[in-house]
């Protein structure tokens, strides 16, 4: 398989906030750098996992600018500009393009419940108004409506800058139809970490990943093995990471993935003697105990317990010498 425009493993990066619930741009830049160091091919900024509904346009601009400044010379930075208002999306995308991002992600209009022709006209209008490449985002669980394969394929063939879709419908027959009917250079990304292996077996490109925030190198390993056609090794790598994929989705995303990162971050944040340090890429590299945790008086919430349990289950699957080598390379 040839290398896609945006690569195969693209974390949908979480958005860090400070204790006042304001954007923490320094942590955002540090996290972006860590994800690239872990092998990420591109970054999606302020998508679903990045809590886009809670970040207003001026703050989104600050976030995009900060990430482009931190890693824009290393990997493509893709800005989520999608909205349920076509005109707002067009105007915002034009403003964001001036920041130096490399592409856009646009979601199916939520709440409005448009028919298939309405979806087509929404995305066609956006595509005609901008030059940067666009990733469509189909997530019926959050948007209520599903963009059918025929609509995705119309856009893929009619709009030269509609270059990919993030498919989170869970409909494997629909995803297969898109893979089979799309232009050769059109990328089909899994929008669900746990479905990545199955979608790539159908001919999909890779994943726009939540788990990539926590363990980018191990998620990257899975998609690279799939792309190489080494399905036995890919299945084994997928099985090793599955406890984390399922465990961090026991409640609404991004609650547990942010808690997983916070489990490493909090002791440093709570201790005035240390600056924030991003966590290692692999759960197996996380300490079971650490003296510095004595600095933190944060009460363990139910989310903390769930996130820690998921990380430990995933860490226990790293049992062979080869696996430990992979884990060390993540750190």
Short mmCIF file of C-alpha atoms in Angstrom, two decimals:
data_model
loop_
_atom_site.label_atom_id
_atom_site.label_comp_id
_atom_site.label_asym_id
_atom_site.label_seq_id
_atom_site.Cartn_x
_atom_site.Cartn_y
_atom_site.Cartn_z
CA UNK A 1 0.00 0.00 0.00
CA UNK A 2 1.21 3.52 -0.79
CA UNK A 3 1.46 6.07 2.00
CA UNK A 4 -1.74 8.17 2.22
CA UNK A 5 -1.66 11.97 2.22
CA UNK A 6 -2.27 12.20 5.98
CA UNK A 7 -0.75 8.84 6.93
CA UNK A 8 -2.43 5.98 8.75
CA UNK A 9 -2.44 6.77 12.49
CA UNK A 10 -3.95 10.14 13.32
CA UNK A 11 -4.74 10.92 16.95
CA UNK A 12 -7.80 13.05 17.57
CA UNK A 13 -5.89 15.06 20.16
CA UNK A 14 -7.49 15.88 23.50
CA UNK A 15 -7.72 19.56 24.45
CA UNK A 16 -5.98 20.39 27.74
CA UNK A 17 -7.63 22.84 30.11
CA UNK A 18 -6.19 24.45 33.24
CA UNK A 19 -7.68 24.53 36.74
CA UNK A 20 -9.85 27.49 35.68
CA UNK A 21 -11.23 25.50 32.73
CA UNK A 22 -9.43 27.72 30.26
CA UNK A 23 -7.33 26.41 27.37
CA UNK A 24 -3.85 25.37 28.44
CA UNK A 25 -1.88 26.06 25.28
CA UNK A 26 1.47 25.08 26.78
CA UNK A 27 0.18 21.60 27.59
CA UNK A 28 -1.46 21.38 24.19
CA UNK A 29 1.88 22.05 22.52
CA UNK A 30 3.66 19.56 24.78
CA UNK A 31 1.06 16.87 24.10
CA UNK A 32 1.21 17.49 20.35
CA UNK A 33 5.00 17.08 20.41
CA UNK A 34 4.69 13.86 22.41
CA UNK A 35 2.18 12.40 19.98
CA UNK A 36 4.44 13.15 17.04
CA UNK A 37 7.42 11.66 18.91
CA UNK A 38 5.27 8.54 19.42
CA UNK A 39 4.87 8.04 15.67
CA UNK A 40 1.67 9.89 14.80
CA UNK A 41 1.39 10.66 11.09
CA UNK A 42 -0.89 13.71 11.47
CA UNK A 43 -2.98 15.31 14.21
CA UNK A 44 -6.69 16.15 14.31
CA UNK A 45 -7.22 19.19 16.52
CA UNK A 46 -10.44 19.97 18.40
CA UNK A 47 -12.50 17.06 17.13
CA UNK A 48 -14.94 15.08 19.26
CA UNK A 49 -12.17 13.88 21.56
CA UNK A 50 -10.90 17.47 21.60
CA UNK A 51 -14.28 18.65 22.98
CA UNK A 52 -15.09 20.92 20.05
CA UNK A 53 -18.61 21.82 21.32
CA UNK A 54 -17.12 23.42 24.44
CA UNK A 55 -14.45 25.54 22.70
CA UNK A 56 -15.63 28.74 21.02
CA UNK A 57 -14.26 30.01 17.72
CA UNK A 58 -11.68 32.49 19.12
CA UNK A 59 -10.26 29.80 21.42
CA UNK A 60 -10.24 27.27 18.58
CA UNK A 61 -8.11 29.72 16.60
CA UNK A 62 -5.66 29.99 19.50
CA UNK A 63 -5.48 26.21 19.80
CA UNK A 64 -4.90 25.66 16.08
CA UNK A 65 -2.23 28.36 16.03
CA UNK A 66 -0.43 26.85 19.04
CA UNK A 67 -0.34 23.33 17.60
CA UNK A 68 0.82 24.53 14.18
CA UNK A 69 3.60 26.44 15.94
CA UNK A 70 4.61 23.35 17.93
CA UNK A 71 4.55 20.60 15.29
CA UNK A 72 3.39 22.08 12.00
CA UNK A 73 6.83 21.61 10.50
CA UNK A 74 6.83 17.90 11.44
CA UNK A 75 3.39 16.49 10.56
CA UNK A 76 0.17 17.73 8.93
CA UNK A 77 -2.16 19.53 11.33
CA UNK A 78 -5.84 19.01 10.53
CA UNK A 79 -8.32 21.45 12.05
CA UNK A 80 -11.85 20.35 12.85
CA UNK A 81 -13.94 23.24 11.52
CA UNK A 82 -17.23 21.39 11.03
CA UNK A 83 -20.48 22.89 12.28
CA UNK A 84 -24.16 22.30 11.63
CA UNK A 85 -24.38 25.69 9.90
CA UNK A 86 -22.93 25.67 6.40
CA UNK A 87 -22.22 29.40 6.25
CA UNK A 88 -20.49 29.41 9.65
CA UNK A 89 -18.34 26.45 8.60
CA UNK A 90 -17.27 28.17 5.37
CA UNK A 91 -16.40 31.44 7.09
CA UNK A 92 -14.54 29.74 9.91
CA UNK A 93 -12.62 27.43 7.56
CA UNK A 94 -11.42 30.42 5.55
CA UNK A 95 -10.13 32.08 8.72
CA UNK A 96 -8.45 28.90 9.95
CA UNK A 97 -6.73 28.31 6.61
CA UNK A 98 -4.67 31.46 7.21
CA UNK A 99 -3.10 29.87 10.30
CA UNK A 100 -1.14 27.36 8.22
CA UNK A 101 -3.12 24.18 8.90
CA UNK A 102 -2.87 21.41 6.33
CA UNK A 103 -6.47 20.29 6.09
CA UNK A 104 -9.96 20.34 7.59
CA UNK A 105 -12.28 17.82 9.17
CA UNK A 106 -16.01 18.48 8.74
CA UNK A 107 -18.71 16.53 10.55
CA UNK A 108 -22.17 15.59 9.32
CA UNK A 109 -24.47 18.40 10.50
CA UNK A 110 -25.70 17.45 13.94
CA UNK A 111 -29.13 18.20 15.44
CA UNK A 112 -30.49 19.40 12.06
CA UNK A 113 -31.05 15.81 10.86
CA UNK A 114 -30.52 16.63 7.17
CA UNK A 115 -31.49 14.16 4.44
CA UNK A 116 -28.79 12.72 2.20
CA UNK A 117 -29.15 15.50 -0.39
CA UNK A 118 -28.85 18.09 2.39
CA UNK A 119 -25.61 16.47 3.56
CA UNK A 120 -24.27 16.47 0.01
CA UNK A 121 -25.08 20.15 -0.53
CA UNK A 122 -23.59 21.09 2.86
CA UNK A 123 -20.25 19.43 2.15
CA UNK A 124 -20.21 20.42 -1.53
CA UNK A 125 -20.65 24.09 -0.58
CA UNK A 126 -17.76 23.88 1.90
CA UNK A 127 -15.51 22.08 -0.56
CA UNK A 128 -16.20 24.65 -3.29
CA UNK A 129 -15.38 27.51 -0.90
CA UNK A 130 -11.94 26.32 0.29
CA UNK A 131 -8.81 24.88 -1.27
CA UNK A 132 -7.44 22.74 1.56
CA UNK A 133 -8.22 18.99 1.64
CA UNK A 134 -11.25 17.91 3.65
CA UNK A 135 -11.89 14.79 5.73
CA UNK A 136 -15.60 14.02 6.08
CA UNK A 137 -16.72 12.78 9.49
CA UNK A 138 -19.65 10.39 9.78
CA UNK A 139 -20.64 9.64 13.37
CA UNK A 140 -24.36 8.77 13.64
CA UNK A 141 -24.08 8.13 17.38
CA UNK A 142 -23.53 11.84 17.97
CA UNK A 143 -25.22 13.35 14.89
CA UNK A 144 -28.36 11.14 14.93
CA UNK A 145 -28.25 10.70 11.14
CA UNK A 146 -25.99 8.44 9.07
CA UNK A 147 -24.30 9.60 5.88
CA UNK A 148 -24.84 6.72 3.49
CA UNK A 149 -22.18 5.28 1.22
CA UNK A 150 -23.76 6.77 -1.89
CA UNK A 151 -23.49 10.30 -0.46
CA UNK A 152 -19.88 9.84 0.60
CA UNK A 153 -19.01 8.47 -2.83
CA UNK A 154 -20.75 11.36 -4.63
CA UNK A 155 -18.63 13.80 -2.66
CA UNK A 156 -15.46 11.77 -3.19
CA UNK A 157 -15.96 11.79 -6.96
CA UNK A 158 -17.41 15.30 -7.37
CA UNK A 159 -15.09 17.29 -5.07
CA UNK A 160 -11.37 17.10 -5.73
CA UNK A 161 -10.50 18.34 -2.23
CA UNK A 162 -12.71 15.83 -0.39
CA UNK A 163 -9.96 13.32 0.19
CA UNK A 164 -11.06 11.08 3.07
CA UNK A 165 -13.79 10.03 5.45
CA UNK A 166 -13.66 9.19 9.13
CA UNK A 167 -16.24 6.42 9.39
CA UNK A 168 -17.71 5.85 12.84
CA UNK A 169 -21.02 4.37 11.73
CA UNK A 170 -20.11 0.81 12.69
CA UNK A 171 -21.76 -0.34 9.44
CA UNK A 172 -19.17 -2.61 7.87
CA UNK A 173 -21.17 -3.17 4.68
CA UNK A 174 -21.38 0.60 4.20
CA UNK A 175 -17.66 1.03 4.86
CA UNK A 176 -16.84 -1.75 2.39
CA UNK A 177 -18.99 -0.04 -0.25
CA UNK A 178 -17.07 3.21 0.24
CA UNK A 179 -13.70 1.44 0.03
CA UNK A 180 -14.73 -0.35 -3.17
CA UNK A 181 -16.34 2.65 -4.88
CA UNK A 182 -14.06 5.55 -3.96
CA UNK A 183 -11.26 7.01 -6.09
CA UNK A 184 -7.92 5.25 -5.62
CA UNK A 185 -6.45 8.09 -3.54
CA UNK A 186 -9.50 8.49 -1.27
CA UNK A 187 -8.75 7.43 2.32
CA UNK A 188 -11.21 5.60 4.57
CA UNK A 189 -10.29 5.93 8.24
CA UNK A 190 -11.81 4.03 11.12
CA UNK A 191 -13.44 6.36 13.61
CA UNK A 192 -13.39 3.65 16.28
CA UNK A 193 -10.09 2.28 17.58
CA UNK A 194 -11.56 -1.15 18.24
CA UNK A 195 -12.81 -1.44 14.63
CA UNK A 196 -9.51 -0.42 13.00
CA UNK A 197 -8.22 -3.93 12.34
CA UNK A 198 -11.51 -5.03 10.77
CA UNK A 199 -11.83 -1.90 8.63
CA UNK A 200 -8.27 -2.20 7.36
CA UNK A 201 -8.97 -5.81 6.40
CA UNK A 202 -11.75 -4.41 4.21
CA UNK A 203 -9.22 -2.10 2.54
CA UNK A 204 -9.42 0.88 4.88
CA UNK A 205 -6.53 3.27 5.28
CA UNK A 206 -5.99 3.55 9.03
CA UNK A 207 -7.54 5.22 12.06
CA UNK A 208 -8.36 8.61 13.49
CA UNK A 209 -7.69 7.52 17.00
CA UNK A 210 -8.64 8.30 20.58
CA UNK A 211 -6.30 5.68 22.06
CA UNK A 212 -3.49 7.30 20.07
CA UNK A 213 -3.45 10.02 22.74
CA UNK A 214 -2.40 7.48 25.33
CA UNK A 215 -0.40 4.95 23.34
CA UNK A 216 0.49 6.30 19.91
CA UNK A 217 3.33 3.90 19.12
CA UNK A 218 1.26 0.79 19.87
CA UNK A 219 -1.65 2.06 17.77
CA UNK A 220 0.80 2.93 15.02
CA UNK A 221 2.18 -0.62 15.20
CA UNK A 222 -1.27 -2.06 14.48
CA UNK A 223 -1.96 0.07 11.40
CA UNK A 224 1.53 -0.42 10.01
CA UNK A 225 1.25 -4.20 10.32
CA UNK A 226 -2.16 -4.11 8.64
CA UNK A 227 -0.80 -1.94 5.83
CA UNK A 228 2.05 -4.43 5.33
CA UNK A 229 -0.43 -7.30 5.10
CA UNK A 230 0.99 -9.04 8.18
CA UNK A 231 -2.46 -9.88 9.49
CA UNK A 232 -1.38 -12.43 12.09
CA UNK A 233 1.00 -10.00 13.79
CA UNK A 234 -1.53 -7.20 13.43
CA UNK A 235 -4.23 -9.31 15.09
CA UNK A 236 -1.89 -10.08 17.99
CA UNK A 237 -0.97 -6.40 18.43
CA UNK A 238 -4.64 -5.46 18.24
CA UNK A 239 -5.56 -8.02 20.89
CA UNK A 240 -2.85 -6.69 23.22
CA UNK A 241 -4.22 -3.15 23.02
CA UNK A 242 -7.91 -4.10 23.07
CA UNK A 243 -8.28 -3.81 26.88
CA UNK A 244 -7.30 -0.16 26.62
CA UNK A 245 -9.52 0.43 23.57
CA UNK A 246 -12.59 -0.96 25.34
CA UNK A 247 -11.73 0.15 28.86
CA UNK A 248 -11.38 3.83 28.03
CA UNK A 249 -14.82 3.83 26.41
CA UNK A 250 -16.73 2.50 29.42
CA UNK A 251 -18.29 5.96 29.65
CA UNK A 252 -18.61 8.90 27.28
CA UNK A 253 -15.45 9.93 25.47
CA UNK A 254 -13.20 11.82 26.27
CA UNK A 255 -13.75 11.40 30.02
CA UNK A 256 -11.54 8.36 30.52
CA UNK A 257 -8.84 9.14 27.97
CA UNK A 258 -8.30 12.50 29.67
CA UNK A 259 -8.30 10.79 33.03
CA UNK A 260 -5.71 8.31 31.76
CA UNK A 261 -3.43 11.19 30.81
CA UNK A 262 -4.23 12.97 34.08
CA UNK A 263 -3.10 9.93 36.08
CA UNK A 264 0.41 10.67 34.92
CA UNK A 265 0.13 14.45 34.77
CA UNK A 266 -1.53 15.21 38.11
CA UNK A 267 1.36 14.44 40.49
CA UNK A 268 3.56 16.89 38.61
CA UNK A 269 0.79 19.48 38.33
CA UNK A 270 0.06 19.23 42.05
CA UNK A 271 3.66 19.64 43.07
CA UNK A 272 5.08 23.13 42.72
CA UNK A 273 8.61 21.75 42.46
CA UNK A 274 8.00 20.16 39.06
CA UNK A 275 6.79 21.34 35.68
CA UNK A 276 4.33 19.28 33.65
CA UNK A 277 5.81 16.30 31.85
CA UNK A 278 3.88 14.34 29.21
CA UNK A 279 3.32 10.64 29.97
CA UNK A 280 5.08 7.82 28.14
CA UNK A 281 3.28 6.54 25.06
CA UNK A 282 2.70 3.03 26.39
CA UNK A 283 0.63 1.99 29.42
CA UNK A 284 3.28 -0.62 30.21
CA UNK A 285 5.74 2.20 30.88
CA UNK A 286 3.49 3.80 33.48
CA UNK A 287 4.55 3.19 37.11
CA UNK A 288 2.33 1.12 39.36
CA UNK A 289 3.41 3.40 42.17
CA UNK A 290 5.52 6.53 42.40
CA UNK A 291 6.86 8.40 45.42
CA UNK A 292 5.91 11.68 43.80
CA UNK A 293 2.25 10.71 44.13
CA UNK A 294 2.64 11.73 47.76
CA UNK A 295 2.57 15.32 46.47
CA UNK A 296 -0.97 14.86 45.16
CA UNK A 297 -4.00 15.00 47.44
CA UNK A 298 -6.49 14.61 44.58
CA UNK A 299 -9.34 12.32 45.50
CA UNK A 300 -9.68 9.27 43.29
CA UNK A 301 -12.90 9.52 41.33
CA UNK A 302 -14.78 6.69 39.67
CA UNK A 303 -13.25 7.86 36.38
CA UNK A 304 -9.75 7.59 37.84
CA UNK A 305 -10.42 4.03 38.94
CA UNK A 306 -11.81 3.04 35.54
CA UNK A 307 -8.94 4.63 33.62
CA UNK A 308 -6.31 3.01 35.85
CA UNK A 309 -8.00 -0.37 35.52
CA UNK A 310 -8.00 -0.11 31.71
CA UNK A 311 -4.35 0.89 31.61
CA UNK A 312 -3.30 -1.98 33.84
CA UNK A 313 -5.26 -4.52 31.79
CA UNK A 314 -3.50 -3.30 28.68
CA UNK A 315 -0.11 -3.28 30.39
CA UNK A 316 -0.55 -6.91 31.47
CA UNK A 317 -0.91 -7.98 27.85
CA UNK A 318 2.65 -6.84 27.10
CA UNK A 319 4.30 -10.10 28.09
CA UNK A 320 6.86 -11.18 25.54
CA UNK A 321 10.37 -9.81 25.06
CA UNK A 322 9.29 -8.30 21.76
CA UNK A 323 6.33 -6.60 23.39
CA UNK A 324 8.49 -5.16 26.16
CA UNK A 325 10.82 -3.79 23.52
CA UNK A 326 7.88 -2.09 21.81
CA UNK A 327 6.74 -0.63 25.12
CA UNK A 328 10.20 0.75 25.85
CA UNK A 329 10.32 2.38 22.43
CA UNK A 330 7.03 4.16 23.26
CA UNK A 331 8.43 5.77 26.39
#
